[in-house]
Short mmCIF file of C-alpha atoms and ligand atoms in Angstrom, two decimals:
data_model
loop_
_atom_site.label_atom_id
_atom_site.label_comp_id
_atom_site.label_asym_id
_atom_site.label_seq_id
_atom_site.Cartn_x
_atom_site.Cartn_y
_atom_site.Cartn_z
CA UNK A 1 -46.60 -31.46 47.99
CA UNK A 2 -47.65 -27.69 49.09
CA UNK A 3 -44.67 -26.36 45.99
CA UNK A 4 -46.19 -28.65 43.79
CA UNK A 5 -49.57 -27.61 44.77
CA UNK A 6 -48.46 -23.53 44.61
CA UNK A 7 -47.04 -24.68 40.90
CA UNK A 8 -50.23 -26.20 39.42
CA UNK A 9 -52.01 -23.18 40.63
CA UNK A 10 -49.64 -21.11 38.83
CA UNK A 11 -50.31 -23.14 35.93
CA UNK A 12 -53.71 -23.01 35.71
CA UNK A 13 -53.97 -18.87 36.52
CA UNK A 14 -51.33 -18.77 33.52
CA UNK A 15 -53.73 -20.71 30.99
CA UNK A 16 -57.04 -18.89 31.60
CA UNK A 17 -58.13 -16.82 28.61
CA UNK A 18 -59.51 -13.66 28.74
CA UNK A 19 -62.85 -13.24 28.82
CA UNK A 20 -64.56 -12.26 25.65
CA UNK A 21 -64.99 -8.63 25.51
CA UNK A 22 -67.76 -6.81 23.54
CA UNK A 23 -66.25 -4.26 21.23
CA UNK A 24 -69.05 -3.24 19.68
CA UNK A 25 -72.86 -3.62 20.09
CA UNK A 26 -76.43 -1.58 18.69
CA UNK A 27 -79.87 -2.78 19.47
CA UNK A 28 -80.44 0.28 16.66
CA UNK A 29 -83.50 1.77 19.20
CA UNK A 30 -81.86 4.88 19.03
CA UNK A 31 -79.32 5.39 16.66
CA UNK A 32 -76.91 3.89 13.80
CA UNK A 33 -73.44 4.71 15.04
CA UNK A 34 -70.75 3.45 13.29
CA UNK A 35 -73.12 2.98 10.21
CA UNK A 36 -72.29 3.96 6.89
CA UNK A 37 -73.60 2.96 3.53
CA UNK A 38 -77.69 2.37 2.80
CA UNK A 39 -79.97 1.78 5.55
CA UNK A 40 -81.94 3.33 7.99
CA UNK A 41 -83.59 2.92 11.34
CA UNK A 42 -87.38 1.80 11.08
CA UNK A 43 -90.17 0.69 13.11
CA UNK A 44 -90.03 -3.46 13.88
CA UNK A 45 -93.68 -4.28 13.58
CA UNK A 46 -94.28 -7.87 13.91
CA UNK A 47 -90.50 -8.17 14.59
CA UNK A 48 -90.90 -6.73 17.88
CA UNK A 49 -92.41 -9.36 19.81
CA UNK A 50 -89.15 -11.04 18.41
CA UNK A 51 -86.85 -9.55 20.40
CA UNK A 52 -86.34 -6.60 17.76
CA UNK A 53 -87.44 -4.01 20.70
CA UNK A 54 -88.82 -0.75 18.84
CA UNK A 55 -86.37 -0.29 15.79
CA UNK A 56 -84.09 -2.14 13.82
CA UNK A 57 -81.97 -0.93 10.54
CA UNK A 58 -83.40 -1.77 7.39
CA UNK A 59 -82.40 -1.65 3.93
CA UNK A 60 -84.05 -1.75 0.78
CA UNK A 61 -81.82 -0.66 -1.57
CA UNK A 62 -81.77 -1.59 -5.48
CA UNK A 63 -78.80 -3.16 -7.46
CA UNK A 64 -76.48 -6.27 -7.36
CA UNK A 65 -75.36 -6.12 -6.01
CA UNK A 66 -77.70 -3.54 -3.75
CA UNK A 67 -76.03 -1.22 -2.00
CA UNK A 68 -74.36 -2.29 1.49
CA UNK A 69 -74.91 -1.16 5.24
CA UNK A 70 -71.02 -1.00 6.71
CA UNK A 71 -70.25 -1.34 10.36
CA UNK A 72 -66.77 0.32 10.25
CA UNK A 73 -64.63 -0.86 13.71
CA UNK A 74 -61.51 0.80 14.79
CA UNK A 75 -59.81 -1.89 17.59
CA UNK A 76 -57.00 -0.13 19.82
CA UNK A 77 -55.30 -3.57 20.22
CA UNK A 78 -55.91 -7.20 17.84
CA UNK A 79 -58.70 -8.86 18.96
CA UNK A 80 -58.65 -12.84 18.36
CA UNK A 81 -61.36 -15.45 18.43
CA UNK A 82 -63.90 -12.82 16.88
CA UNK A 83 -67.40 -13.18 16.89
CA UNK A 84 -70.30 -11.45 15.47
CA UNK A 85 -73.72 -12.08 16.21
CA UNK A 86 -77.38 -10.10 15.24
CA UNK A 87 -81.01 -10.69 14.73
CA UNK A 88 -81.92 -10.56 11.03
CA UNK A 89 -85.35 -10.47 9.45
CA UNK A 90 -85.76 -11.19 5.78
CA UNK A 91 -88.56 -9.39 4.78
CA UNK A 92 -91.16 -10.07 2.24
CA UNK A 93 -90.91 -11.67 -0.55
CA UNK A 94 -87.19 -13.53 -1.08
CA UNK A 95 -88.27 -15.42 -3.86
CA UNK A 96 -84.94 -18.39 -3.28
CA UNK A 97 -84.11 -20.63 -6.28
CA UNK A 98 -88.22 -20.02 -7.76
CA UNK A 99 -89.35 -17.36 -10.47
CA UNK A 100 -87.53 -14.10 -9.24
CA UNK A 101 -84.11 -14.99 -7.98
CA UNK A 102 -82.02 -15.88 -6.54
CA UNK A 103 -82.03 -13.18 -3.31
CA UNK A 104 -78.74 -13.71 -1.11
CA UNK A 105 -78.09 -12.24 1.72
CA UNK A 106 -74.36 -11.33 2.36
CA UNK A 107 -71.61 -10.03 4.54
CA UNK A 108 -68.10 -9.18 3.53
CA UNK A 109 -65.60 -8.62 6.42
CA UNK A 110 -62.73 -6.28 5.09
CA UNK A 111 -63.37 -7.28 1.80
CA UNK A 112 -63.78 -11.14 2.04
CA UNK A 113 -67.35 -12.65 1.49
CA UNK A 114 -67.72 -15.12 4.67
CA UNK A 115 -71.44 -15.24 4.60
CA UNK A 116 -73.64 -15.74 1.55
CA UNK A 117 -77.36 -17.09 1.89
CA UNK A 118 -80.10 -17.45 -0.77
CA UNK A 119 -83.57 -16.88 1.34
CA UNK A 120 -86.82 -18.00 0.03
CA UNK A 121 -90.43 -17.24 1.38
CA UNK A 122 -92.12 -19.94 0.13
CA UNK A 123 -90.33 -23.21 0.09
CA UNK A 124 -91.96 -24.61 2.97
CA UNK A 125 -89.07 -24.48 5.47
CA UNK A 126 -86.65 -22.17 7.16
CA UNK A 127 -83.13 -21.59 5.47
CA UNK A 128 -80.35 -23.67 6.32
CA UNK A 129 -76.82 -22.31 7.20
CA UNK A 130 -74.59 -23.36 10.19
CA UNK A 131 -74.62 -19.95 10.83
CA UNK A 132 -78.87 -20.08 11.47
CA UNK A 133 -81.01 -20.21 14.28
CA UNK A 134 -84.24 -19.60 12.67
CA UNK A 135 -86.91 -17.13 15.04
CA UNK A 136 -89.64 -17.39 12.76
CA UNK A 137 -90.67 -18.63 9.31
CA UNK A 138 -93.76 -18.69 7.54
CA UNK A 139 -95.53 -15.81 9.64
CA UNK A 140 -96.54 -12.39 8.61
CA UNK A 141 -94.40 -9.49 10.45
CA UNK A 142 -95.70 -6.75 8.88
CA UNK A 143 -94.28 -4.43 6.02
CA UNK A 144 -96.16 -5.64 3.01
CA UNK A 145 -98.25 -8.61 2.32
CA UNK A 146 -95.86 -11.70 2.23
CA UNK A 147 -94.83 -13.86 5.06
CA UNK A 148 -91.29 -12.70 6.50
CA UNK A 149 -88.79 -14.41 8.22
CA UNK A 150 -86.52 -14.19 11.36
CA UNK A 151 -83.29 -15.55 11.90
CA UNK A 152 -79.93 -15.43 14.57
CA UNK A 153 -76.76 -14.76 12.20
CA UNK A 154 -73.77 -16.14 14.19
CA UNK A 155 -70.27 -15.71 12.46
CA UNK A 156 -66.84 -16.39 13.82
CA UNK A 157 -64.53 -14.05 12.05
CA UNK A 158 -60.87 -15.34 13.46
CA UNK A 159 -58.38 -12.81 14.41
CA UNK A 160 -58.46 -8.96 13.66
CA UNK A 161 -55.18 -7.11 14.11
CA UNK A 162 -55.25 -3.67 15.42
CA UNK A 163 -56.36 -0.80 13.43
CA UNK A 164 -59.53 -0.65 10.71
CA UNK A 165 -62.51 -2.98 9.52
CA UNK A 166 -65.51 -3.00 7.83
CA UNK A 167 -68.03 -5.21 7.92
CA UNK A 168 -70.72 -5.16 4.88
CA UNK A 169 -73.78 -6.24 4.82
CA UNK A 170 -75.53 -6.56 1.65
CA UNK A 171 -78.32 -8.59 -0.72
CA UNK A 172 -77.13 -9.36 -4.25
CA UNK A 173 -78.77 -11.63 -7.04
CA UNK A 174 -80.36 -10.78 -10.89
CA UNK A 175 -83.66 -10.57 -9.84
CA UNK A 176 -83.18 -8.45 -6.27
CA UNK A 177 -86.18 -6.68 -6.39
CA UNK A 178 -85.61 -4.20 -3.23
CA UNK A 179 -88.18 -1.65 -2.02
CA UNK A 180 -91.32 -2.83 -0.40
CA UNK A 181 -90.84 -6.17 -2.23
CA UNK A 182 -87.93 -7.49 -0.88
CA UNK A 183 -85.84 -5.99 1.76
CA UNK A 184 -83.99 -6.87 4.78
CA UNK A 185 -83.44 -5.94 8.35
CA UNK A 186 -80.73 -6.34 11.63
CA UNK A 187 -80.68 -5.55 14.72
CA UNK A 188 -79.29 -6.45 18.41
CA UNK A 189 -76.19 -6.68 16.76
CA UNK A 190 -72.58 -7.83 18.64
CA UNK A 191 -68.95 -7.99 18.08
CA UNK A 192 -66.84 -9.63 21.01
CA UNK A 193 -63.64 -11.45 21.21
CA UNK A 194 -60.76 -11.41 23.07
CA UNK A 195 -58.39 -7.77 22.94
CA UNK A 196 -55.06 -7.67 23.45
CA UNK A 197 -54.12 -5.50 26.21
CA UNK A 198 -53.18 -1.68 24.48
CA UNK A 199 -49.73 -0.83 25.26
CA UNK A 200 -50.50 1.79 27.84
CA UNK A 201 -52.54 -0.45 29.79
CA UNK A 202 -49.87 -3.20 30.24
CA UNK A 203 -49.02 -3.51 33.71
CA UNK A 204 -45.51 -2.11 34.71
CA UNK A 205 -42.82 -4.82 34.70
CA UNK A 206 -41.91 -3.66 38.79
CA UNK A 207 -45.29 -5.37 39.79
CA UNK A 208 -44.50 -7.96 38.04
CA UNK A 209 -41.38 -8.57 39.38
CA UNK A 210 -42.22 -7.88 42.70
CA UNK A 211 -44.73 -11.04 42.72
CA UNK A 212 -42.37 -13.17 41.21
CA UNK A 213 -39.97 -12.23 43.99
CA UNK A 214 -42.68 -13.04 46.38
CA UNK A 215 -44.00 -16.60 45.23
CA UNK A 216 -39.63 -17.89 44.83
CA UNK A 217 -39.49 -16.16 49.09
CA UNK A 218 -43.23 -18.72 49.59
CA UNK A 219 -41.56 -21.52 47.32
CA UNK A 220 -38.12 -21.02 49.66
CA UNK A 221 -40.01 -20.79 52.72
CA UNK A 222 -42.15 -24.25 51.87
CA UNK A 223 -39.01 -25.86 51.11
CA UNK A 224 -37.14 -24.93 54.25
CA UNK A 225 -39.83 -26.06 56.41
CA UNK A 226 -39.56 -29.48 54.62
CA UNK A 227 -36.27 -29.48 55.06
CA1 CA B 1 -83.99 -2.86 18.05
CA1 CA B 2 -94.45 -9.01 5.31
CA1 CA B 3 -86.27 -11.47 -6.07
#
């Protein structure tokens, strides 16, 4: 019974994942770092009491599409079950399927579009994505005179093998009308899965061993006093 006991153990220690690891996080209070692209950091106004803290990064920019913010991620070792998570704030006025759009919001990971929402300030209820947790609709935040809008953007993004990524995030549509019109904003944003272990860091086979070596002497030792 105590072998069979020792060997479920064993069993179960084997099976437990790694804990997610956070590769990469910015609450943007202080700084932009691994930024490129349009943006910049800003006061939150009404976003503050939102959880946005101080500053967020916000972009503006014209076109469509308008030009993107890009995270760009360099992972030592593949990272699977990724997930990224961040506050955003659509703000002002996202005019949805009515006169003056349609105003998506997107994000393209490494060149695939895996997020793609069409916001809309005046439709009488929050957008509706899986990906949404809504923080506020309807209310004014600040910035200019329409109502703004708050959301959680959860995304799972799979596996990422070692090496380079970028992660855009952009607003496209005909009638994008940028500036102090229509912009949009993140902020207490995360990236965590699970990393493989870099080579270096690998334990050395010896260890290894060596515990093997002592769980068969425990397993022999159990057995014998059966016996
Ligand atoms: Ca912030
Ligand atoms: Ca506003
Ligand atoms: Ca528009």
């Amino acid at each position: 019974m105590k072998f069979k006991a020792i060997l479920a153990i064993l069993a179960v220690a084997a099976s437990i994942p790694a804990s997610a690891d956070v590769l990469y996080s910015n609450n943007f209070e202080t700084n932009t770092n691994g930024f490129t692209g349009a943006g910049f950091l800003t006061g939150t106004q009404g976003y503050g009491a939102l959880g946005f803290g101080q500053q967020m990064l916000r972009n503006n920019a014209p076109g469509n599409p308008a030009a993107a913010s890009v995270l760009n991620l360099n992972f030592g070792g593949a990272v699977s079950d990724a997930n990224l998570s961040f506050s955003f704030g659509a703000l002002d006025s996202w005019d949805g399927n009515n006169c003056c759009g349609p105003d998506y919001f997107n994000i393209r990971v490494d060149g695939n579009l895996l997020f793609t929402q069409n916001f809309n300030i005046s439709n009488g209820s929050p957008a509706v994505n899986a990906h949404l947790t809504t923080l506020s609709y309807g209310n004014q935040l600040g910035f200019s005179g329409w109502a703004d809008q708050a959301y959680t953007i959860s995304l799972n993004l799979g596996n990422l093998a070692a090496g380079d990524h970028t992660i855009e995030f952009f607003a496209s549509g005909n009638l994008w009308q940028a500036g102090e019109d229509e912009s949009w904003a993140i902020d207490n944003i995360s990236l965590a899965g699970e990393q493989a272990v870099p080579p270096a860091d690998v334990p050395e086979p010896m260890s290894g061993a060596l515990l093997l070596g002592g769980l068969g002497v425990m397993a022999l030792a159990l057995r014998r006093r059966r016996a």
